[in-house]
Amino acid sequence: MNVSQIRDKFIHYFVAKGHTHVASSPVIPQDDPTLMFANAGMNQFKDIFLGKEQRSYTRATTSQKCIRAGGKHNDLDDVGYTSRHLTFFEMLGNFSFGDYFKKEAIQFAWEVSTEVFLLDPKKIFVSVFETDDEAYDLWLNHVPANQIVRFGAKQNFWAMGDTGPCGPCTELLFDRGERFSSAKDPYEDESGERFLEFWNCVFMQFDKGPHGQVLLKKPSIDTGMGLERIAALKQGVDNVFEIDLFQNLIRDAEKILSRRYEDHKVAFHVIADHIRSLSFAIADGAILSNVDRGYVLRKILRRAVQFGRRLGQEDPFLHKMVLPLIHQMGSTYPELKKEQSHIEEMILNEEEGFLRTLKRSGGLLQKAFEEAKPKNLLEGEVAFKLKDTYGIPFDELALMAKDMSIKIDTEGYLKEEERAKEISRKGFEVKEQLSMEPLLEFVQQHGPSRFVGFDTLHTNATVIGILHNGQFVDTLLKGQSGSLILDETPFYAEKGGQIGDVGSISAFRVDATKTPVKGLILHEGTAEDTLVLSQVVSAKVDYALRKEIEKHHTATHILHWALQQVAGPQVRQQGSYVAANRLRFDYNAQKPLSDEELKLIERICNEKIRENLAVTTYELG
Ligand code: SER
């Protein structure tokens, strides 16, 4: 029975039992900030379990695309080393929303395992939550007591994340025999390789919040069977990568890599797994970046590229695996076909970028690992330097080290990190002691500075604070530099990359305007004559400069818009610098702009500017 047939049989069984077949949700969660990737079939039904949403059905069945990398459920480090872990997999599930509960769920799971997939009942073990006597007794209808084990919360209490629906669960495990280990039962099987968990049935009973869990109004059922695992059992193979879908993919990878699978199994497993996570994530709208989900995906890609390099691939190759993947999975998941060129392009660009980084670091990374080989240890100091100077994150290094069977001196690394922190903390503390505390107190006493600079660039005001050498003083003498605080001010303070106003406050030349603590506007500069506390002064912004800054500020908005027109709507601002004579705009992108694209951006920016539209200002706090 091939993977497609298994998927169909499962769905068919549950549809016949009154379940509605629901399509997989995207692997990138659309509206759940607690989740990095869809990690289980139940994700898309979370609000139904919680009683916040009603649907026309109370029973559902799905084949859900899942990624378990990063976040609470993370299998990335295991892929390639065990016979069962994948970062991307399909989860077959049946769900009851306040409809049936334990008895039927157990009955269904047993029937599907033994009557649909014809697994040998004598080899099926089940685990229940340690105090769940009800589940234990229900299982006795199907298996003898010596095939039932009880485990604590770590194994048999399932939660989607740190918050959300959760409950005790019962798992079905298949005894794959002594060739995996001599463990006699799941208690002894520490690696989990002999007694393969292939199905987890969760009795959803609670909603876990930050302060504990409350009972759900309607107890529900959420089950998940790993499609690749049941396929391995059905097809009588020892490793998920030996099922038909992966073997077909690996045959194509052999051609692309010009290497034989037999000689490099781990590398082929990693590449075959990682191309699935990457392609599905990108098809569902993910980008690769330096933060959050984008960073996890980048890590996955780099790991695949590293394994490719160990097989002699100096050039990008991973993007070539997209088409073979589409041949295997494109008819079930048409989004892969639809997004093919986008996926290929994004992977290729990222591969090129990573290879460039490796080149730029002058092979230092390679060298460090080569030097580590004889001792089998990457020194903490070296690891820290690679992170601190070359920006290769520790967990990425750890993963590479593991893949090369080299240990990292974690303790030494942490020591180096602490030392570096200490140094920067000291540097920072001196500054803080000088200014932050008294400034905070000042704002507390006087309230926030009043900014009037949207209405006027010139006003009379009163000096309510003078700082010299970081201390509050009553007088600033001619020639001394310091900072002034006014009761109200037309000076715009540096904010979000936009430089502050300059100008004059009577006999004080303002070189910069800043907000070192929230609510405080500080005018930095030099006294050209003596200034005293409570003096009434004339505060005047340099109009010409302010105008220039404003123009560059507006230009950043135009540039952002133009970039989105040309490079795509996914372009997001990452930062900017706005001054009187220039601007810089940071954004994240998968590839550099071509000369044509740059010219086009320039042209449409200029066109927009020539339209000379009125600018509207919103104060967003
Ligand atoms: N949510 C459970 C799991 O992921 C069962 O589907 O294991």
XYZ file of C-alpha atoms and ligand atoms in Angstrom:
628
model
C 0.000 0.000 0.000
C 1.606 3.288 -1.029
C 1.445 6.560 0.889
C -1.453 7.920 -1.173
C -3.508 4.802 -0.663
C -2.863 4.865 3.083
C -3.927 8.492 3.287
C -7.090 7.751 1.312
C -7.978 4.660 3.332
C -7.723 6.520 6.618
C -9.882 9.411 5.440
C -12.353 7.061 3.838
C -12.783 5.055 7.052
C -13.595 8.121 9.110
C -15.862 9.663 6.487
C -17.815 6.395 6.587
C -18.075 6.895 10.372
C -19.762 10.265 9.941
C -16.691 12.525 9.912
C -16.420 15.537 7.614
C -13.256 15.544 5.525
C -11.597 18.927 6.127
C -8.596 20.128 4.092
C -5.234 20.665 5.783
C -4.713 24.159 7.075
C -1.600 26.031 5.875
C 1.594 25.012 7.577
C 2.102 28.694 8.443
C -0.586 29.522 11.017
C -2.777 32.351 9.792
C -4.134 33.697 13.025
C -2.438 32.064 15.983
C 0.483 34.057 17.372
C 1.235 31.280 19.906
C 2.319 28.976 17.102
C 5.372 29.043 14.838
C 4.256 26.307 12.437
C 1.201 24.069 12.267
C 2.430 21.263 14.513
C -0.644 19.043 14.779
C -3.934 18.326 13.080
C -5.839 19.916 15.923
C -4.373 23.406 15.438
C -7.023 24.515 12.976
C -9.742 23.341 15.379
C -8.325 25.038 18.475
C -11.206 27.498 18.846
C -13.799 24.763 18.437
C -12.202 22.796 21.287
C -12.185 25.960 23.383
C -15.894 26.526 22.688
C -15.221 29.836 20.923
C -16.316 28.650 17.495
C -19.142 26.475 16.189
C -19.155 24.499 12.941
C -21.843 22.581 11.149
C -20.123 19.275 12.017
C -19.027 17.663 15.280
C -16.757 15.026 13.731
C -13.888 15.787 11.374
C -10.994 13.994 9.705
C -7.887 15.492 8.091
C -4.483 14.872 6.659
C -2.587 17.839 8.074
C 0.730 19.277 6.921
C 2.884 19.704 10.019
C 6.316 21.119 10.756
C 8.029 20.307 14.023
C 11.081 22.542 14.110
C 11.466 25.363 16.601
C 8.769 25.941 19.211
C 7.446 23.440 21.753
C 7.577 20.417 19.455
C 11.003 20.443 17.816
C 12.485 17.434 16.038
C 15.089 19.195 13.902
C 18.125 17.858 15.743
C 16.906 14.276 15.488
C 16.281 14.167 11.751
C 18.787 11.916 10.073
C 19.763 10.112 13.251
C 16.644 8.156 14.146
C 14.412 5.992 12.018
C 11.313 8.015 12.700
C 11.831 11.770 13.062
C 10.946 14.313 10.395
C 10.644 18.082 10.487
C 7.812 17.928 7.954
C 5.236 15.174 8.099
C 1.594 14.523 7.457
C -0.657 13.807 10.383
C -3.790 11.788 9.810
C -6.417 12.619 12.383
C -9.967 12.147 13.550
C -11.635 14.700 15.780
C -14.720 14.871 17.921
C -15.992 18.216 19.122
C -18.102 17.318 22.134
C -19.404 14.308 20.213
C -17.830 10.915 21.036
C -15.159 10.486 23.702
C -12.738 7.868 25.026
C -14.652 4.684 24.274
C -15.301 5.372 20.600
C -11.897 6.973 20.047
C -10.164 3.835 21.313
C -12.505 1.608 19.343
C -11.841 3.529 16.112
C -8.066 3.540 16.615
C -8.051 -0.194 17.215
C -10.225 -0.954 14.210
C -8.205 1.190 11.845
C -4.924 -0.308 13.055
C -5.979 -3.932 12.936
C -8.774 -4.094 10.352
C -7.913 -1.352 7.881
C -4.125 -1.509 8.074
C -4.017 -5.101 9.293
C -1.275 -4.606 11.890
C -0.616 -7.651 14.051
C -2.658 -7.133 17.274
C -0.058 -9.003 19.301
C 2.531 -6.371 18.457
C 0.448 -3.350 19.347
C 1.226 -1.915 22.767
C -0.679 1.017 24.206
C 0.249 3.618 26.769
C -2.177 5.536 28.980
C -1.769 8.458 31.365
C -0.729 7.112 34.769
C -4.038 7.853 36.503
C -6.356 7.172 33.569
C -8.010 3.922 34.724
C -10.905 4.497 32.372
C -8.673 4.361 29.286
C -6.808 1.399 30.779
C -10.044 -0.557 31.230
C -11.276 0.340 27.760
C -8.062 -1.004 26.250
C -8.494 -4.297 28.091
C -11.341 -4.979 25.629
C -8.712 -5.169 22.877
C -5.281 -6.036 24.290
C -4.013 -8.061 27.254
C -2.766 -6.169 30.328
C 0.870 -6.907 29.511
C 0.508 -4.809 26.363
C -0.657 -1.750 28.307
C 1.762 0.637 29.997
C 1.214 3.748 32.082
C 3.332 6.870 31.708
C 3.440 10.298 33.371
C 2.729 13.701 31.901
C 5.894 13.908 29.809
C 4.713 11.120 27.516
C 0.995 10.931 28.066
C -0.330 14.414 28.572
C -0.477 16.349 25.335
C -0.494 20.122 25.016
C -0.381 22.154 21.833
C 1.920 24.775 23.296
C 2.490 26.657 26.517
C -1.172 27.598 26.401
C -4.247 26.176 24.699
C -6.261 22.976 24.698
C -4.672 19.914 26.274
C -5.414 16.628 27.977
C -4.263 13.127 28.851
C -3.600 10.874 25.907
C -3.240 7.270 24.911
C -0.648 6.182 22.382
C -0.464 3.175 20.085
C 3.023 1.708 19.743
C 4.151 -1.046 17.417
C 6.792 -3.499 18.558
C 9.367 -3.614 15.739
C 11.367 -6.350 17.357
C 14.779 -7.078 18.726
C 16.696 -5.698 15.795
C 15.910 -2.268 17.240
C 16.715 -3.017 20.875
C 16.470 -5.664 23.527
C 13.898 -3.626 25.482
C 11.055 -5.930 26.451
C 8.419 -3.252 26.741
C 8.006 0.493 26.196
C 9.242 1.197 29.747
C 12.665 -0.148 28.837
C 12.762 1.344 25.354
C 14.530 4.621 26.079
C 15.259 5.573 22.482
C 11.684 4.846 21.403
C 12.987 3.040 18.342
C 11.739 -0.464 19.092
C 8.223 0.397 20.222
C 7.357 2.875 17.484
C 4.676 5.348 18.482
C 2.446 5.669 15.459
C -0.802 7.111 16.812
C -1.638 9.470 19.608
C -5.217 9.934 20.803
C -5.724 12.944 23.036
C -8.672 13.243 25.360
C -9.058 17.006 25.187
C -10.376 18.112 28.538
C -8.587 21.305 29.572
C -7.661 24.775 28.427
C -4.235 25.697 29.715
C -3.774 29.398 30.409
C -0.822 31.284 31.862
C -2.199 30.707 35.390
C -3.290 27.082 35.257
C -5.837 24.978 33.441
C -9.622 25.007 33.364
C -12.009 22.280 32.233
C -13.348 22.517 28.695
C -17.135 22.683 28.492
C -17.266 19.698 26.146
C -14.668 16.933 26.386
C -13.376 16.267 22.882
C -11.096 14.004 20.894
C -7.983 14.895 18.911
C -5.980 12.104 17.357
C -2.892 12.114 15.204
C -1.297 9.268 13.306
C 2.016 9.879 11.561
C 1.388 9.045 7.890
C 5.031 8.263 7.212
C 5.244 6.040 10.288
C 2.165 3.957 9.480
C 3.469 3.735 5.898
C 6.788 2.366 7.188
C 4.935 -0.235 9.240
C 2.616 -1.150 6.367
C 5.438 -1.381 3.852
C 7.584 -3.414 6.256
C 10.539 -1.018 6.200
C 12.660 0.011 9.166
C 12.949 3.713 8.502
C 10.460 6.385 7.443
C 12.875 7.376 4.699
C 12.477 3.935 3.152
C 8.790 4.409 2.321
C 7.837 4.807 -1.345
C 7.461 8.603 -1.305
C 10.905 9.211 0.151
C 12.609 6.551 -1.893
C 11.289 8.132 -5.092
C 12.520 11.504 -3.891
C 15.891 10.064 -2.941
C 16.299 8.451 -6.393
C 15.987 11.924 -7.889
C 18.357 13.355 -5.285
C 20.954 10.743 -6.281
C 20.874 12.118 -9.829
C 21.096 15.731 -8.686
C 23.910 15.051 -6.236
C 25.713 12.417 -8.322
C 26.136 10.309 -5.213
C 24.708 6.967 -4.111
C 22.160 6.828 -1.326
C 23.667 3.612 0.006
C 26.922 5.431 0.806
C 25.483 8.567 2.396
C 22.170 7.744 3.996
C 22.132 10.414 6.707
C 22.825 13.224 4.234
C 20.120 12.012 1.867
C 17.643 11.719 4.727
C 18.358 15.240 5.906
C 18.077 16.701 2.406
C 14.884 14.773 1.590
C 13.284 15.907 4.836
C 14.413 19.503 4.738
C 13.288 20.146 1.169
C 9.777 19.218 2.278
C 9.685 21.640 5.239
C 11.154 24.436 3.190
C 8.932 23.958 0.152
C 5.701 23.639 2.097
C 6.541 26.578 4.354
C 7.420 28.822 1.411
C 4.368 27.689 -0.559
C 2.257 28.791 2.404
C 3.849 32.234 2.515
C 6.901 31.931 4.796
C 10.104 33.797 4.114
C 13.607 32.999 5.308
C 15.077 35.613 7.595
C 17.017 36.295 10.762
C 14.109 36.182 13.175
C 11.523 33.767 14.537
C 10.092 31.370 11.997
C 12.236 32.774 9.181
C 15.315 31.982 11.221
C 14.250 28.394 11.895
C 13.709 27.920 8.161
C 17.076 29.470 7.414
C 18.652 27.034 9.861
C 16.921 24.133 8.112
C 18.161 25.293 4.726
C 21.706 25.794 5.915
C 21.757 22.360 7.455
C 20.683 20.819 4.147
C 23.306 22.861 2.279
C 26.013 21.769 4.721
C 25.119 18.130 4.164
C 25.189 18.747 0.426
C 28.663 20.244 0.738
C 29.815 17.141 2.514
C 28.728 15.260 -0.583
C 30.858 17.584 -2.685
C 28.218 20.132 -3.681
C 29.959 23.473 -3.944
C 27.128 25.027 -5.957
C 23.450 25.506 -5.131
C 21.572 22.229 -5.546
C 18.684 22.209 -3.100
C 16.329 24.228 -5.295
C 16.595 21.460 -7.882
C 14.798 19.158 -5.445
C 11.565 21.179 -5.654
C 10.423 19.598 -8.909
C 10.974 16.002 -7.742
C 9.002 16.885 -4.605
C 6.174 18.218 -6.761
C 6.150 14.934 -8.642
C 5.605 13.122 -5.349
C 3.226 15.431 -3.550
C 1.959 18.048 -6.002
C -1.293 16.324 -6.831
C -2.309 16.057 -3.166
C -1.030 19.543 -2.335
C -1.508 21.729 -5.460
C -0.053 24.754 -3.672
C 3.368 23.245 -4.377
C 2.721 23.316 -8.118
C 1.229 26.769 -7.988
C 4.193 28.221 -6.124
C 6.909 26.168 -7.827
C 8.940 29.020 -9.299
C 8.592 31.124 -6.159
C 9.834 28.241 -3.977
C 12.715 27.482 -6.315
C 13.761 31.094 -6.506
C 13.651 31.647 -2.770
C 15.646 28.512 -2.029
C 18.191 29.290 -4.748
C 18.708 32.835 -3.484
C 19.134 31.645 0.051
C 21.567 28.932 -1.012
C 23.616 31.476 -2.936
C 23.570 33.834 0.036
C 24.764 31.157 2.428
C 27.504 29.994 0.091
C 28.646 33.612 -0.229
C 28.721 33.955 3.559
C 30.785 30.812 3.833
C 33.183 32.120 1.226
C 33.413 35.522 2.886
C 34.300 34.026 6.219
C 37.331 32.728 4.307
C 36.664 29.143 5.224
C 37.079 30.007 8.896
C 34.160 27.876 9.848
C 35.538 24.905 7.981
C 38.963 25.539 9.422
C 37.612 25.683 12.964
C 35.882 22.347 12.524
C 38.890 20.777 10.866
C 41.065 21.846 13.763
C 38.471 20.500 16.160
C 38.426 17.052 14.564
C 41.565 15.472 16.040
C 40.503 16.417 19.574
C 36.878 15.842 18.755
C 36.162 19.118 20.475
C 35.352 22.630 19.330
C 36.791 24.940 21.966
C 34.330 27.289 23.675
C 36.457 30.270 22.830
C 36.494 29.408 19.115
C 32.745 28.766 19.114
C 32.128 32.107 20.754
C 34.328 33.899 18.262
C 32.473 32.293 15.375
C 29.262 33.591 16.828
C 30.438 36.971 17.979
C 32.573 37.888 14.987
C 31.005 35.938 12.129
C 27.410 35.834 13.339
C 26.969 32.066 13.241
C 24.496 31.368 16.047
C 25.422 28.870 18.733
C 22.603 26.441 18.040
C 23.573 26.384 14.373
C 27.142 25.585 15.393
C 25.882 22.938 17.779
C 23.887 21.315 15.013
C 26.875 21.337 12.655
C 29.079 19.913 15.394
C 26.596 17.152 16.085
C 26.395 16.338 12.400
C 30.191 15.958 12.353
C 30.279 13.992 15.613
C 32.268 16.761 17.267
C 31.545 17.998 20.780
C 31.291 21.695 21.597
C 32.750 22.946 24.834
C 29.443 24.494 25.916
C 30.719 25.458 29.331
C 33.659 27.335 27.827
C 31.333 28.985 25.348
C 28.987 30.171 28.086
C 31.921 31.496 30.075
C 33.107 33.527 27.076
C 29.615 34.806 26.535
C 29.312 35.857 30.168
C 32.688 37.579 30.001
C 31.657 39.536 26.919
C 28.380 40.488 28.576
C 30.230 41.651 31.658
C 32.459 43.901 29.588
C 29.589 45.518 27.735
C 27.546 45.755 30.954
C 30.337 47.693 32.633
C 30.638 50.092 29.730
C 26.912 50.615 29.782
C 26.573 51.028 33.535
C 28.894 54.013 33.665
C 26.717 55.853 31.193
C 23.525 54.815 32.942
C 24.654 55.918 36.356
C 25.489 59.304 34.962
C 22.222 60.081 33.363
C 19.300 57.656 33.391
C 18.256 57.701 37.033
C 18.030 61.462 37.486
C 16.363 61.827 34.107
C 13.678 59.326 34.995
C 13.091 61.131 38.269
C 12.872 64.409 36.424
C 10.110 63.124 34.133
C 8.254 61.768 37.139
C 8.372 65.147 38.835
C 7.665 67.393 35.853
C 5.665 65.161 33.563
C 6.530 64.582 29.904
C 7.959 67.402 27.749
C 5.317 69.156 25.672
C 6.063 69.023 21.949
C 4.522 71.863 19.911
C 6.646 71.448 16.782
C 3.854 70.286 14.476
C 2.177 73.694 14.870
C 5.117 76.031 15.209
C 8.860 76.091 14.763
C 9.430 79.082 17.023
C 8.110 79.657 20.528
C 8.973 81.244 23.831
C 9.549 78.724 26.606
C 11.001 78.379 30.094
C 14.163 76.437 30.950
C 13.105 73.850 33.550
C 16.255 71.729 33.576
C 19.966 72.149 32.752
C 22.422 69.257 32.530
C 26.154 69.586 32.537
C 28.440 66.524 32.540
C 25.380 64.408 33.194
C 24.434 66.287 36.407
C 21.574 68.683 36.966
C 22.933 72.209 37.495
C 21.431 75.700 37.886
C 23.632 77.524 35.416
C 25.407 76.810 32.179
C 28.303 79.140 31.544
C 29.324 80.623 28.224
C 31.249 78.034 26.192
C 30.066 75.055 28.241
C 28.287 72.205 26.525
C 25.275 70.548 28.086
C 21.591 69.885 27.622
C 18.462 71.934 28.195
C 14.945 70.848 29.055
C 12.102 73.254 28.290
C 8.506 73.315 29.501
C 7.444 73.175 25.859
C 9.469 72.810 22.697
C 9.134 72.915 18.925
C 12.236 70.665 18.565
C 11.493 67.189 17.219
C 13.595 64.544 18.982
C 15.515 61.799 17.184
C 13.160 58.856 16.800
C 13.033 55.628 14.799
C 16.114 56.473 12.778
C 15.090 60.056 12.037
C 17.584 62.599 13.318
C 16.303 65.316 15.652
C 15.975 69.030 14.956
C 18.787 71.529 15.331
C 18.495 75.279 15.886
C 18.854 77.704 18.768
C 17.431 78.345 22.229
C 18.296 81.994 22.851
C 22.056 81.918 23.389
C 22.270 78.127 23.259
C 23.141 76.369 19.994
C 21.154 73.120 19.659
C 23.211 70.468 17.868
C 20.900 67.531 18.524
C 17.517 66.783 20.067
C 17.080 63.443 21.786
C 14.750 61.422 23.995
C 17.030 59.433 26.312
C 14.105 58.359 28.501
C 10.463 58.167 27.550
C 8.663 61.494 27.642
C 11.749 63.685 27.912
C 12.973 65.982 25.131
C 16.592 66.946 25.634
C 18.306 69.668 23.598
C 22.048 69.039 23.379
C 24.468 71.788 22.453
C 26.679 74.607 23.640
C 25.974 77.832 25.511
C 27.084 80.942 23.660
C 26.206 82.990 26.706
C 25.293 82.178 30.299
C 21.951 80.429 30.801
C 20.112 79.980 34.098
C 17.278 77.811 35.354
C 13.767 79.369 34.967
C 15.023 81.709 32.266
C 12.498 82.493 29.547
C 14.073 81.690 26.199
C 13.256 81.851 22.530
C 13.353 78.348 21.026
C 13.808 78.309 17.280
C 14.109 75.267 15.022
C 16.344 75.538 11.955
C 13.507 75.631 9.450
C 15.556 74.824 6.357
C 17.050 71.717 7.935
C 13.701 70.554 9.337
C 12.234 70.841 5.839
C 15.057 68.740 4.422
C 14.560 66.095 7.102
C 10.823 66.061 6.456
C 11.416 65.557 2.753
C 13.649 62.589 3.439
C 11.108 61.204 5.876
C 8.372 61.358 3.262
C 10.805 59.836 0.779
C 11.218 56.742 2.991
C 7.464 56.147 2.748
C 7.566 56.571 -1.015
C 10.557 54.254 -1.277
C 8.867 51.611 0.844
C 5.812 51.763 -1.398
C 7.913 51.627 -4.580
C 9.899 48.653 -3.288
C 6.676 46.791 -2.649
C 5.492 47.534 -6.190
C 8.696 46.207 -7.707
C 10.038 43.560 -5.330
C 6.682 42.311 -4.041
C 4.222 43.021 -1.238
C 6.256 40.969 1.255
C 8.893 43.725 1.532
C 8.920 44.950 5.111
C 10.778 47.854 6.617
C 13.452 46.754 9.079
C 14.832 50.138 10.026
C 15.794 53.475 8.517
C 17.965 56.525 8.944
C 16.538 59.892 7.981
C 18.745 62.972 7.932
C 18.733 66.349 6.214
C 21.035 65.292 3.409
C 20.340 61.586 3.000
C 18.238 58.619 3.980
C 18.831 54.915 4.385
C 16.050 52.343 4.220
C 16.563 48.809 5.553
C 14.276 46.019 4.413
C 14.391 42.265 4.294
C 14.560 40.516 0.970
C 15.487 37.184 -0.437
C 17.754 38.587 -3.130
C 19.402 41.806 -4.219
C 17.608 44.088 -6.659
C 18.699 43.925 -10.269
C 19.882 47.083 -12.039
C 16.602 47.206 -13.968
C 14.599 46.935 -10.748
C 16.628 49.707 -9.149
C 16.026 51.955 -12.137
C 12.334 51.189 -12.073
C 12.136 52.036 -8.356
C 13.946 55.274 -8.967
C 11.575 56.172 -11.783
C 8.361 55.471 -9.922
C 9.651 57.264 -6.809
C 10.393 60.333 -8.906
C 6.998 60.139 -10.553
C 5.322 59.998 -7.158
C 7.312 62.984 -5.955
C 6.354 64.966 -9.068
C 2.688 64.285 -8.359
C 3.274 66.557 -5.352
C 0.470 65.133 -3.253
C -0.362 66.628 0.144
C 1.265 64.837 3.071
C -0.950 63.845 5.983
C 0.626 63.447 9.398
C -0.676 61.001 11.986
C 0.597 61.004 15.533
C 0.845 57.367 16.488
C 2.222 57.779 19.988
N -2.356 16.512 18.975
C -1.810 15.205 19.198
C -0.412 15.067 18.681
O 0.005 15.898 17.946
C -2.685 14.184 18.551
O -3.033 14.611 17.289
O 0.262 14.138 19.000
